[in-house]
Coordinates of C-alpha atoms in Angstrom, one line a residue:
Chain X
M1 CA -5.5 -21.3 29.7
K2 CA -4.3 -18.0 28.4
L3 CA -1.2 -18.4 26.2
H4 CA 2.0 -16.5 26.1
I5 CA 3.6 -17.0 22.8
I6 CA 7.0 -15.5 22.0
V7 CA 7.9 -15.0 18.3
C8 CA 11.5 -14.3 17.5
I9 CA 11.8 -12.0 14.5
K10 CA 14.6 -10.3 12.6
A11 CA 14.9 -7.1 10.6
V12 CA 16.7 -8.3 7.4
I13 CA 18.6 -6.4 4.8
L14 CA 16.3 -6.0 1.7
T15 CA 18.9 -5.8 -1.0
P16 CA 22.6 -6.8 -1.1
P17 CA 24.6 -3.7 -0.2
K18 CA 27.1 -2.3 -2.7
G19 CA 29.7 -1.4 -0.1
K20 CA 29.8 -1.6 3.7
L21 CA 26.8 -3.3 5.3
V22 CA 24.9 -0.7 7.3
R23 CA 21.7 -1.7 9.1
E24 CA 19.4 1.4 8.9
A25 CA 15.7 1.8 8.7
D26 CA 15.6 2.4 5.0
S27 CA 17.3 -0.8 4.2
L28 CA 15.6 -3.1 6.7
A29 CA 12.3 -5.0 6.6
L30 CA 10.7 -7.8 8.6
N31 CA 12.1 -11.1 7.5
P32 CA 9.5 -12.6 5.2
F33 CA 10.1 -16.1 6.8
D34 CA 9.1 -14.7 10.2
R35 CA 5.6 -13.7 8.9
P36 CA 4.2 -17.2 8.9
A37 CA 5.4 -17.7 12.5
L38 CA 3.7 -14.5 13.5
E39 CA 0.5 -15.6 11.7
V40 CA 0.5 -18.9 13.6
A41 CA 1.0 -17.1 16.9
L42 CA -1.8 -14.7 16.2
R43 CA -4.2 -17.4 15.1
M44 CA -3.5 -19.4 18.3
K45 CA -4.1 -16.2 20.4
E46 CA -7.4 -15.6 18.5
E47 CA -8.4 -19.1 19.3
R48 CA -7.3 -19.4 22.9
G49 CA -6.7 -15.9 24.1
G50 CA -3.5 -14.7 25.6
T51 CA -0.5 -12.6 24.6
V52 CA 1.9 -12.6 21.7
T53 CA 5.3 -11.1 22.3
A54 CA 7.6 -10.2 19.3
L55 CA 11.2 -10.3 20.2
S56 CA 14.1 -9.1 18.1
M57 CA 17.8 -8.5 18.5
G58 CA 19.6 -5.8 16.5
P59 CA 20.4 -2.2 16.2
E60 CA 17.8 0.5 16.9
A61 CA 16.7 0.4 13.3
S62 CA 15.4 -3.2 13.9
A63 CA 12.4 -1.5 15.5
S64 CA 10.9 -1.4 12.1
A65 CA 10.4 -5.2 12.1
L66 CA 8.8 -5.1 15.6
Y67 CA 6.4 -2.3 14.5
E68 CA 5.4 -4.4 11.5
A69 CA 4.7 -7.3 13.8
M70 CA 2.6 -5.1 16.1
A71 CA 0.7 -3.8 13.0
M72 CA -0.1 -7.5 12.3
G73 CA -1.5 -7.8 15.8
V74 CA 1.1 -8.8 18.4
D75 CA 0.7 -7.3 21.9
R76 CA 4.2 -6.7 23.1
M77 CA 7.5 -5.7 21.4
V78 CA 10.9 -6.4 23.0
L79 CA 14.2 -5.3 21.4
L80 CA 17.5 -6.5 22.6
C81 CA 19.9 -3.8 21.6
D82 CA 23.5 -3.3 22.8
P83 CA 26.7 -2.2 21.0
A84 CA 28.4 -5.3 22.6
L85 CA 26.2 -7.5 20.5
A86 CA 27.6 -6.2 17.2
G87 CA 29.3 -8.9 15.2
S88 CA 27.4 -11.8 16.8
D89 CA 27.4 -15.0 14.8
T90 CA 24.5 -17.4 15.1
L91 CA 25.8 -19.0 18.3
A92 CA 26.3 -15.6 20.0
T93 CA 22.9 -14.5 18.8
S94 CA 21.3 -17.7 20.1
T95 CA 23.0 -17.2 23.5
A96 CA 21.7 -13.7 23.8
L97 CA 18.1 -14.6 22.6
A98 CA 17.9 -17.6 25.0
A99 CA 19.1 -15.4 27.9
L100 CA 16.4 -12.8 27.0
I101 CA 13.6 -15.4 26.5
K102 CA 14.4 -16.8 30.0
K103 CA 13.6 -13.3 31.3
L104 CA 10.2 -13.4 29.6
Y105 CA 9.1 -16.5 31.5
P106 CA 6.4 -17.7 31.9
F107 CA 5.7 -18.6 28.3
D108 CA 4.0 -21.5 26.5
L109 CA 5.5 -21.5 23.1
V110 CA 8.5 -19.9 21.3
L111 CA 8.2 -19.6 17.5
F112 CA 10.8 -18.9 14.8
G113 CA 10.8 -18.7 11.1
T114 CA 12.8 -21.4 9.4
R115 CA 15.5 -19.0 8.3
T116 CA 16.2 -15.4 7.4
A117 CA 16.1 -13.9 4.0
D118 CA 19.6 -12.3 4.4
S119 CA 22.0 -14.6 6.2
D120 CA 19.9 -17.7 5.5
T121 CA 21.6 -20.1 8.0
G122 CA 18.5 -21.5 9.7
Q123 CA 20.6 -22.0 12.8
V124 CA 19.3 -19.4 15.3
G125 CA 16.0 -21.1 16.1
P126 CA 17.3 -24.6 16.9
Q127 CA 20.4 -23.3 18.7
T128 CA 18.4 -21.0 20.9
V129 CA 16.0 -23.8 21.8
V130 CA 18.9 -26.1 22.7
L131 CA 20.1 -23.4 25.1
L132 CA 16.6 -23.1 26.6
D133 CA 16.3 -26.9 26.9
L134 CA 12.8 -27.1 25.4
P135 CA 11.2 -29.7 23.2
M136 CA 11.3 -28.5 19.6
V137 CA 10.1 -29.5 16.1
T138 CA 11.4 -27.7 13.0
W139 CA 9.7 -27.1 9.7
V140 CA 6.2 -27.4 11.2
H141 CA 3.4 -26.9 8.7
S142 CA 0.3 -27.8 10.8
I143 CA -0.4 -27.4 14.5
D144 CA -3.3 -28.9 16.5
W145 CA -4.0 -28.8 20.2
A146 CA -3.6 -32.1 22.0
D147 CA -4.3 -33.2 25.6
S148 CA -0.6 -33.3 26.3
G149 CA 0.1 -29.9 24.6
L150 CA 0.5 -29.8 20.8
H151 CA 0.2 -32.2 18.0
V152 CA 2.3 -31.0 15.0
K153 CA 3.2 -32.1 11.6
R154 CA 6.6 -31.6 10.1
R155 CA 7.2 -31.5 6.4
A156 CA 10.4 -33.2 5.4
D157 CA 11.7 -34.4 2.0
G158 CA 8.8 -36.5 0.6
F159 CA 7.1 -37.4 3.9
H160 CA 5.4 -36.0 6.9
E161 CA 6.3 -36.6 10.5
E162 CA 3.9 -36.1 13.4
F163 CA 5.0 -35.2 16.9
E164 CA 3.3 -34.5 20.2
L165 CA 5.0 -32.0 22.4
S166 CA 4.3 -30.9 26.0
L167 CA 4.4 -27.1 26.7
P168 CA 6.4 -25.0 26.9
A169 CA 7.9 -25.9 23.6
A170 CA 9.4 -24.3 20.5
L171 CA 8.7 -24.6 16.8
T172 CA 10.1 -23.3 13.5
V173 CA 7.3 -22.6 11.2
H174 CA 7.3 -23.8 7.5
P175 CA 7.1 -20.7 5.2
R176 CA 4.1 -22.3 3.3
S177 CA 2.2 -23.5 6.4
V178 CA -0.1 -20.4 6.5
K179 CA -0.6 -17.3 4.5
P180 CA 0.4 -14.4 6.6
R181 CA -2.2 -11.7 7.0
D182 CA -1.7 -8.3 5.2
I183 CA -0.9 -5.4 7.3
G184 CA -3.8 -3.0 7.5
L185 CA -3.7 0.8 7.9
S186 CA -5.3 0.8 11.4
G187 CA -2.7 -1.8 12.5
I188 CA 0.1 0.5 11.4
E189 CA -1.5 3.5 13.1
L190 CA -2.0 1.6 16.3
A191 CA 1.5 0.2 16.3
F192 CA 3.3 3.5 15.7
E193 CA 1.1 5.8 17.7
Q194 CA 0.5 3.6 20.7
G195 CA 3.0 0.8 20.6
E196 CA 6.0 1.0 22.9
I197 CA 9.1 -1.0 22.4
E198 CA 10.6 -2.5 25.5
K199 CA 14.3 -2.1 25.2
R200 CA 16.7 -4.5 26.8
T201 CA 20.5 -4.4 27.0
L202 CA 23.1 -7.0 28.0
A203 CA 22.9 -5.6 31.6
D204 CA 19.4 -7.0 31.8
L205 CA 20.6 -10.5 31.0
D206 CA 22.4 -13.1 33.0
I207 CA 25.3 -13.5 30.5
S208 CA 28.7 -11.9 30.2
P209 CA 29.8 -9.7 27.3
D210 CA 32.4 -12.2 26.2
Q211 CA 29.6 -14.7 25.4
V212 CA 28.2 -12.4 22.6
G213 CA 29.4 -10.1 19.9
W214 CA 32.8 -10.6 18.3
A215 CA 34.2 -12.1 21.5
G216 CA 31.5 -14.8 21.7
S217 CA 31.4 -15.7 18.1
P218 CA 33.5 -18.7 17.0
T219 CA 32.7 -18.0 13.3
R220 CA 33.9 -15.1 11.2
V221 CA 33.0 -13.9 7.7
P222 CA 36.3 -12.8 6.5
T223 CA 35.1 -11.7 3.0
W224 CA 32.0 -11.5 1.0
T225 CA 31.4 -10.6 -2.6
R226 CA 28.3 -10.1 -4.6
V227 CA 27.3 -12.8 -7.0
T228 CA 27.0 -11.6 -10.5
R229 CA 25.4 -13.6 -13.2
E230 CA 26.5 -13.1 -16.7
R231 CA 23.7 -13.6 -19.2
K232 CA 24.2 -14.1 -22.8
C233 CA 21.5 -13.7 -25.5
E234 CA 21.9 -15.7 -28.6
F235 CA 19.7 -15.6 -31.7
I236 CA 19.1 -18.9 -33.5
S237 CA 18.5 -18.4 -37.1
G238 CA 17.0 -20.5 -39.9
T239 CA 13.5 -21.7 -40.7
T240 CA 11.2 -22.4 -37.7
E241 CA 11.9 -26.1 -37.9
E242 CA 15.7 -25.5 -38.0
Q243 CA 15.4 -23.1 -35.0
V244 CA 13.4 -25.6 -33.0
E245 CA 15.8 -28.4 -33.9
A246 CA 18.8 -26.2 -32.9
L247 CA 17.1 -25.0 -29.6
V248 CA 16.2 -28.6 -28.6
G249 CA 19.7 -29.7 -29.4
R250 CA 21.2 -26.9 -27.2
L251 CA 18.9 -27.7 -24.3
V252 CA 19.7 -31.4 -24.5
E253 CA 23.4 -30.6 -24.7
S254 CA 23.2 -28.4 -21.6
G255 CA 21.4 -31.2 -19.7
L256 CA 18.2 -29.2 -19.2
I257 CA 16.0 -31.7 -21.0
G258 CA 16.5 -35.2 -22.5
Chain E
M1 CA 12.6 11.0 -0.5
N2 CA 12.3 8.6 2.4
T3 CA 14.1 11.0 4.7
L4 CA 10.9 13.1 4.7
L5 CA 8.9 10.1 5.9
S6 CA 8.7 8.8 9.4
E7 CA 9.1 5.1 10.1
K8 CA 5.3 4.9 10.2
H9 CA 4.9 6.3 6.7
R10 CA 7.6 4.0 5.4
A11 CA 5.7 1.1 6.9
V12 CA 2.5 2.3 5.1
R13 CA 4.5 2.5 1.8
R14 CA 6.0 -1.0 2.3
S15 CA 2.7 -2.7 3.2
V16 CA 0.6 -1.0 0.5
R17 CA 3.3 -1.6 -2.1
A18 CA 3.5 -5.3 -1.2
F19 CA -0.2 -5.7 -1.4
C20 CA -0.6 -3.9 -4.7
E21 CA 2.2 -5.7 -6.4
R22 CA 0.8 -9.1 -5.3
E23 CA -2.9 -8.5 -5.8
L24 CA -3.3 -5.7 -8.3
L25 CA -0.3 -5.9 -10.6
P26 CA -1.3 -9.3 -12.2
I27 CA -4.7 -8.0 -13.2
T28 CA -3.9 -4.3 -14.0
K29 CA -3.7 -4.8 -17.8
E30 CA -6.8 -7.0 -18.0
I31 CA -9.0 -4.7 -16.0
D32 CA -7.9 -1.8 -18.1
Q33 CA -8.6 -3.6 -21.4
E34 CA -11.9 -5.0 -20.2
A35 CA -12.9 -1.8 -18.3
R36 CA -13.7 -4.0 -15.3
F37 CA -13.9 -2.9 -11.7
P38 CA -12.1 -5.6 -9.7
W39 CA -14.4 -6.2 -6.7
E40 CA -12.3 -9.2 -5.7
V41 CA -9.3 -6.9 -4.9
V42 CA -11.4 -3.9 -3.8
E43 CA -12.9 -6.0 -1.0
K44 CA -9.4 -6.9 0.2
M45 CA -8.4 -3.2 0.0
A46 CA -11.4 -2.3 2.1
G47 CA -10.3 -4.9 4.7
L48 CA -7.0 -3.1 5.0
G49 CA -8.6 0.2 5.6
F50 CA -8.0 1.9 2.2
F51 CA -11.6 3.3 2.2
G52 CA -11.4 5.1 5.5
I53 CA -7.8 6.2 5.7
Q54 CA -8.4 9.4 7.7
V55 CA -11.7 8.4 9.2
P56 CA -11.6 8.4 13.1
K57 CA -11.3 4.9 14.6
D58 CA -14.7 5.2 16.4
L59 CA -16.3 5.6 12.9
G60 CA -14.6 2.6 11.5
G61 CA -11.6 4.2 9.9
A62 CA -7.8 3.9 10.2
S63 CA -7.5 7.3 11.8
M64 CA -4.3 8.2 9.8
D65 CA -2.9 11.5 8.7
S66 CA -2.9 13.2 5.3
L67 CA 0.7 12.2 4.6
S68 CA -0.3 8.5 5.0
Y69 CA -3.3 9.2 2.7
A70 CA -0.9 10.6 0.1
V71 CA 1.4 7.6 0.4
V72 CA -1.5 5.1 0.0
I73 CA -2.9 6.9 -3.1
E74 CA 0.6 7.2 -4.6
E75 CA 1.4 3.5 -4.1
V76 CA -1.9 2.2 -5.4
S77 CA -1.7 4.5 -8.4
R78 CA 1.9 3.4 -9.1
V79 CA 0.4 0.0 -9.9
C80 CA -3.2 0.8 -10.9
A81 CA -4.3 4.5 -11.3
A82 CA -7.9 3.6 -11.8
L83 CA -8.1 2.2 -8.3
G84 CA -6.0 5.0 -6.9
L85 CA -8.7 7.3 -8.3
C86 CA -11.4 5.2 -6.8
I87 CA -10.0 5.5 -3.2
S88 CA -8.8 9.1 -3.7
V89 CA -12.3 10.3 -4.6
H90 CA -14.0 8.1 -2.1
N91 CA -11.8 9.3 0.8
S92 CA -11.5 13.0 -0.1
V93 CA -14.6 14.3 -1.8
A94 CA -17.1 11.8 -0.6
V95 CA -16.1 10.8 3.0
Y96 CA -14.3 14.0 4.1
P97 CA -17.2 16.4 3.5
L98 CA -19.5 14.1 5.5
L99 CA -17.0 14.1 8.3
A100 CA -16.4 17.9 8.1
F101 CA -20.0 19.1 7.5
G102 CA -22.2 16.2 8.5
S103 CA -24.4 16.1 11.6
E104 CA -23.6 13.4 14.2
E105 CA -26.6 11.5 12.9
Q106 CA -25.3 11.8 9.3
K107 CA -21.8 10.7 10.2
H108 CA -23.0 7.7 12.1
R109 CA -25.4 6.8 9.3
W110 CA -23.0 6.8 6.4
V111 CA -19.3 7.1 7.4
P112 CA -18.8 3.7 9.1
L113 CA -20.2 1.9 6.0
L114 CA -18.1 4.0 3.7
A115 CA -14.9 3.7 5.8
R116 CA -15.3 -0.1 5.8
G117 CA -15.8 0.0 2.0
E118 CA -19.2 -1.6 2.4
K119 CA -20.6 1.4 0.5
I120 CA -18.7 3.4 -2.1
G121 CA -18.9 7.2 -2.2
A122 CA -19.1 9.6 -5.2
F123 CA -19.1 13.4 -5.7
C124 CA -21.7 14.6 -8.2
L125 CA -20.9 18.2 -9.2
T126 CA -20.2 18.3 -13.0
E127 CA -23.1 18.6 -15.4
P128 CA -23.2 18.8 -19.2
N129 CA -23.2 22.6 -19.0
A130 CA -21.3 23.1 -15.7
G131 CA -17.7 22.0 -15.2
S132 CA -15.1 24.6 -14.4
D133 CA -18.0 27.0 -13.8
A134 CA -19.3 25.0 -10.8
A135 CA -21.6 27.8 -9.8
G136 CA -23.5 27.3 -13.1
I137 CA -25.1 24.0 -12.2
E138 CA -28.7 23.5 -13.2
A139 CA -29.7 20.6 -10.9
T140 CA -32.6 21.6 -8.6
A141 CA -33.9 20.6 -5.2
I142 CA -37.3 21.9 -4.4
R143 CA -38.5 21.7 -0.8
D144 CA -41.8 19.7 -0.4
G145 CA -42.7 19.2 3.2
D146 CA -39.9 17.2 4.9
H147 CA -38.4 16.2 1.5
Y148 CA -36.6 17.8 -1.3
V149 CA -37.6 16.8 -4.8
V150 CA -34.4 16.6 -6.7
N151 CA -33.8 16.7 -10.5
A152 CA -30.2 16.4 -11.6
N153 CA -28.1 15.3 -14.5
K154 CA -24.6 14.7 -13.3
V155 CA -21.9 13.5 -15.7
F156 CA -18.4 12.1 -15.5
V157 CA -19.0 10.8 -11.9
T158 CA -16.0 8.9 -10.7
N159 CA -17.1 5.6 -9.1
G160 CA -20.6 6.4 -10.6
G161 CA -21.4 2.9 -11.7
I162 CA -20.8 1.4 -8.2
A163 CA -21.5 4.4 -5.9
D164 CA -24.0 3.9 -3.1
V165 CA -23.7 7.3 -1.4
C166 CA -23.5 10.3 -3.7
L167 CA -22.9 13.9 -2.7
V168 CA -25.1 15.7 -5.2
F169 CA -24.7 19.5 -5.8
V170 CA -28.1 21.1 -6.4
R171 CA -29.6 24.5 -6.6
T172 CA -32.0 25.0 -3.6
D173 CA -32.6 28.6 -4.4
P174 CA -32.6 29.7 -8.0
N175 CA -32.3 33.4 -7.1
K176 CA -29.2 33.3 -5.0
G177 CA -26.6 32.4 -7.6
P178 CA -23.6 30.7 -6.0
K179 CA -25.1 31.1 -2.6
G180 CA -28.2 29.1 -3.7
I181 CA -26.2 25.9 -4.1
S182 CA -26.4 23.0 -1.6
V183 CA -25.3 19.4 -1.2
I184 CA -27.7 16.6 -0.7
V185 CA -26.8 13.0 -0.1
A186 CA -28.6 10.6 -2.5
E187 CA -28.4 6.9 -2.0
R188 CA -28.5 4.4 -4.8
G189 CA -31.8 2.6 -4.8
T190 CA -33.9 5.7 -4.0
P191 CA -36.8 5.9 -6.5
G192 CA -35.7 8.2 -9.3
F193 CA -31.9 7.5 -8.8
V194 CA -30.7 6.3 -12.2
V195 CA -27.1 5.3 -13.1
G196 CA -26.3 6.1 -16.7
D197 CA -24.1 4.2 -19.1
L198 CA -20.5 3.9 -18.2
E199 CA -18.1 6.3 -20.1
D200 CA -15.9 4.6 -22.6
Q201 CA -12.8 6.4 -21.5
C202 CA -9.3 6.9 -22.9
G203 CA -7.7 6.0 -19.5
M204 CA -8.7 5.1 -15.9
R205 CA -10.8 2.4 -17.6
A206 CA -11.2 0.2 -14.6
N207 CA -13.0 3.0 -12.8
P208 CA -16.7 2.9 -13.6
V209 CA -17.2 6.6 -14.5
S210 CA -20.8 7.2 -15.4
S211 CA -23.5 9.8 -15.4
I212 CA -26.0 9.8 -12.5
R213 CA -29.4 11.2 -13.0
L214 CA -32.1 12.0 -10.4
Y215 CA -35.6 12.2 -11.7
D216 CA -38.1 13.7 -9.2
C217 CA -36.0 11.9 -6.6
R218 CA -37.6 12.5 -3.1
L219 CA -34.8 12.9 -0.6
P220 CA -35.5 13.5 3.1
V221 CA -34.4 16.9 4.5
E222 CA -32.1 15.0 6.9
N223 CA -30.0 14.3 3.8
L224 CA -29.0 17.9 3.4
L225 CA -25.3 18.3 4.2
G226 CA -24.7 21.4 6.3
K227 CA -27.2 24.1 5.6
E228 CA -28.8 25.4 2.4
G229 CA -26.5 27.6 0.4
M230 CA -23.3 25.9 1.8
G231 CA -22.8 23.8 -1.3
L232 CA -19.9 25.6 -2.9
R233 CA -18.1 25.9 0.4
I234 CA -18.5 22.2 1.0
G235 CA -17.4 21.4 -2.5
L236 CA -14.3 23.6 -2.4
S237 CA -13.3 22.2 0.9
G238 CA -13.6 18.7 -0.4
L239 CA -11.6 19.6 -3.5
D240 CA -8.9 21.2 -1.4
T241 CA -8.4 17.8 0.2
G242 CA -8.9 16.0 -3.1
R243 CA -6.1 17.9 -4.7
I244 CA -3.6 16.2 -2.4
G245 CA -5.0 12.9 -3.6
I246 CA -4.9 13.8 -7.3
A247 CA -1.3 15.1 -6.9
S248 CA -0.3 11.9 -5.2
Q249 CA -2.1 9.9 -7.8
A250 CA -0.2 11.7 -10.6
V251 CA 3.1 11.1 -8.7
G252 CA 2.3 7.4 -8.5
I253 CA 1.5 7.2 -12.2
A254 CA 4.7 9.0 -13.0
Q255 CA 6.8 6.8 -10.7
G256 CA 5.4 3.7 -12.2
A257 CA 6.2 4.9 -15.7
L258 CA 9.7 6.0 -14.6
E259 CA 10.4 2.5 -13.2
E260 CA 9.2 0.9 -16.4
A261 CA 11.4 3.2 -18.5
V262 CA 14.5 2.5 -16.4
R263 CA 13.9 -1.3 -16.5
Y264 CA 13.5 -1.1 -20.3
A265 CA 16.4 1.2 -20.9
K266 CA 18.7 -1.3 -19.0
Q267 CA 17.5 -4.2 -21.0
R268 CA 16.9 -2.9 -24.5
R269 CA 20.1 -2.9 -26.6
Q270 CA 20.8 -0.7 -29.6
F271 CA 24.2 0.0 -31.2
G272 CA 25.7 -2.8 -29.2
V273 CA 24.9 -1.5 -25.7
P274 CA 21.8 -1.1 -23.5
I275 CA 20.1 2.1 -24.4
A276 CA 20.6 3.3 -20.8
K277 CA 24.2 3.8 -21.9
H278 CA 23.2 6.4 -24.5
Q279 CA 23.3 10.0 -23.2
A280 CA 20.0 10.9 -25.0
V281 CA 18.2 8.3 -22.9
Q282 CA 20.1 9.3 -19.7
M283 CA 18.9 12.9 -20.2
M284 CA 15.3 11.8 -20.4
I285 CA 15.7 9.6 -17.3
A286 CA 17.3 12.4 -15.3
D287 CA 14.5 14.8 -16.2
M288 CA 11.9 12.2 -15.4
A289 CA 13.4 11.3 -12.0
T290 CA 13.9 15.0 -11.0
Q291 CA 10.4 16.0 -11.9
V292 CA 8.8 13.0 -10.1
D293 CA 10.8 13.8 -7.0
A294 CA 9.8 17.5 -7.1
A295 CA 6.1 16.6 -7.6
R296 CA 6.3 14.1 -4.7
L297 CA 7.8 16.7 -2.4
M298 CA 5.1 19.2 -3.3
A299 CA 2.3 16.6 -2.7
Y300 CA 3.9 15.7 0.7
R301 CA 4.3 19.3 1.6
A302 CA 0.6 20.0 1.1
A303 CA -0.2 16.9 3.1
L304 CA 2.1 17.9 5.9
L305 CA 0.7 21.4 6.1
R306 CA -2.8 19.9 6.4
D307 CA -1.6 17.6 9.2
Q308 CA -0.1 20.6 11.0
G309 CA -3.4 22.4 10.8
K310 CA -1.9 25.1 8.6
P311 CA -3.4 26.5 5.4
F312 CA -2.7 24.1 2.6
S313 CA -5.1 25.1 -0.2
Q314 CA -2.4 27.0 -2.2
A315 CA 0.2 24.3 -1.7
G316 CA -2.4 21.6 -2.6
A317 CA -3.3 23.5 -5.8
M318 CA 0.3 23.9 -6.8
A319 CA 1.0 20.2 -6.1
K320 CA -2.0 19.1 -8.1
L321 CA -1.1 21.4 -11.1
F322 CA 2.6 20.5 -11.1
A323 CA 2.2 16.8 -10.4
S324 CA -0.5 16.3 -13.1
E325 CA 1.6 18.1 -15.7
V326 CA 4.7 16.1 -14.6
S327 CA 2.8 12.8 -15.0
S328 CA 1.9 13.7 -18.5
K329 CA 5.5 14.6 -19.4
V330 CA 7.0 11.6 -17.6
T331 CA 4.7 9.1 -19.1
D332 CA 5.3 10.6 -22.6
L333 CA 9.0 10.3 -22.1
A334 CA 8.6 6.7 -20.9
I335 CA 6.9 5.9 -24.2
Q336 CA 9.7 7.7 -26.1
I337 CA 12.3 5.5 -24.3
H338 CA 10.3 2.4 -25.2
G339 CA 10.2 3.5 -28.9
G340 CA 7.7 1.6 -31.0
Y341 CA 7.1 -0.9 -28.2
G342 CA 5.9 1.9 -25.9
Y343 CA 3.1 2.6 -28.4
S344 CA 2.0 -1.0 -28.1
K345 CA -0.3 -2.5 -25.5
S346 CA 2.3 -5.1 -24.9
Y347 CA 4.1 -2.7 -22.5
P348 CA 2.4 -0.9 -19.6
V349 CA 3.7 2.6 -20.4
E350 CA 0.9 3.4 -22.9
R351 CA -1.6 2.8 -20.1
Y352 CA 0.3 5.1 -17.7
Y353 CA 0.2 7.7 -20.5
R354 CA -3.6 7.4 -21.0
D355 CA -4.2 7.3 -17.2
A356 CA -2.0 10.4 -16.6
R357 CA -3.8 12.6 -19.1
V358 CA -7.0 13.1 -17.1
T359 CA -5.2 14.2 -13.9
R360 CA -4.8 17.6 -15.7
I361 CA -8.6 17.8 -16.2
Y362 CA -10.5 16.4 -13.2
E363 CA -10.9 18.0 -9.8
G364 CA -10.1 21.3 -11.5
T365 CA -8.3 21.7 -14.8
S366 CA -4.7 23.0 -15.0
E367 CA -6.1 26.3 -16.2
I368 CA -8.5 26.7 -13.2
H369 CA -5.6 25.8 -10.9
R370 CA -3.5 28.5 -12.5
I371 CA -6.2 31.0 -11.9
V372 CA -6.6 29.9 -8.3
I373 CA -2.8 30.0 -7.7
A374 CA -2.4 33.4 -9.3
R375 CA -5.3 34.8 -7.2
G376 CA -3.5 33.5 -4.1
V377 CA -0.2 34.9 -5.1
L378 CA -1.5 38.3 -6.1
S379 CA -3.6 38.7 -3.0
E380 CA -0.6 38.2 -0.7

């Protein structure tokens, strides 16, 4: 059986912006939490054969994340890009992604990272899968083949859960489940010189514009501010014994030890 | 700076930088102090294609352009100049001449192994009595049937201690002066091939620079690169390419030192404020950043000209001259900003300072470069 695995990835903002948030090539990179999902997909493909499709939604500049995925070894890049998608919250994003994934049928597995390094909600994977009506396990850290499909382990607080899923299915991949491969120079050359991004717009999907973008987003981010951490440096004087005594006292007082 | 780079080149920068910061940065100080070549990281670099950056895909390389090459060398050197040097020399003056002047048989024999990093290349031109005066070499290759008998004493060979495939400049005809010089490939392990002691160098200490001596070393005539008498042409052609690498390396060193200086200036407090608030320090930072940017643009211009198939020799020489001098100035100012701490091995700027110094010497001194550049300008 040749697999078709879809990996949903995002081009994230690298550093918090000082003013207006503008997504452009210089400020975007492939979400580090998506790399393990790509690695899992590529290993499954190496083992069983098939195709890995990387899928992203965002402005044109999001292409950078898709090229990085192709440099890692994915076969196909699809970018959903439409001005009407601007302002989408996680629900609207999931609605659009699910509509696009349906168009990529047939597939066996849809993979996500557990969260993104910029907005950090962890909602898009599970929400998309609910809309696709697929079996799903989140925070998966090991995957084996089983007669019925997949046997996966999920890492939760202090214990492991094991699941068996029939295919097609969806997983979010634990960031420490695998070490993602480094991107080699020939991969970059191949991706940028021969790779072609398949672009899709809302017109290609079976959803209406009012389901996405501002119109389709029940949540708003009215304001945001940068977190600034004030650091104070204090010198403790006295003999070494006195300094240690004073330092330990301070740490106990602040609840860090004791 | 990034506006000059395409998305592909930015991806090269991002991926090489991420690799170097994760794999090289933690050991850079140790390998400098112990003068150790870190095979454990070099093997990973080889797996990522750093040893065959511009080698065509069918010969095992990454098939990239000169600008990508410049970015890779810059990023590796930003973290560890000694390894930037290793791959710069390997790619430019060892692999490139084989690609440009080698027969099909020679290319298929050596290039794939070099491109995959399974063998390391070196360029053996300098001798105790011949440096800037390259035509003054004394090494000899005397034809004996289908072999050359080679005697050579080559010094300051970058990668010398680990090199498997050496391009050795020899005199095949003692009566023809510069036109009697040829290049022969000598492989480590050939009887008479002797690696000398490693140089105990001021900087670039993780690169095993050594002498290589050939004593009555019998090398088959198939190892002659190009034809007899083409040696200087091959050498100069390799050095033209190499200059882009050394310029990029100098840019990387300067960039690394600049970043250290900026970080320190924001953190170190004197007179109640971070020293970055003092104009004297700001002046230094401004000069450093401006010079690094200019040097980088010159290196990229030389690489872009090469990629466009245009003459790049003069641009490359200017880039190498300027960038190497900038790296000395910038690393010096980085130490000045660090004050006494900059003179201590506790901070990395002293290493950048030592590493930068040699970029004004190897692959053509600043003085030779000025002569070459002036000759070019005056002949226009």
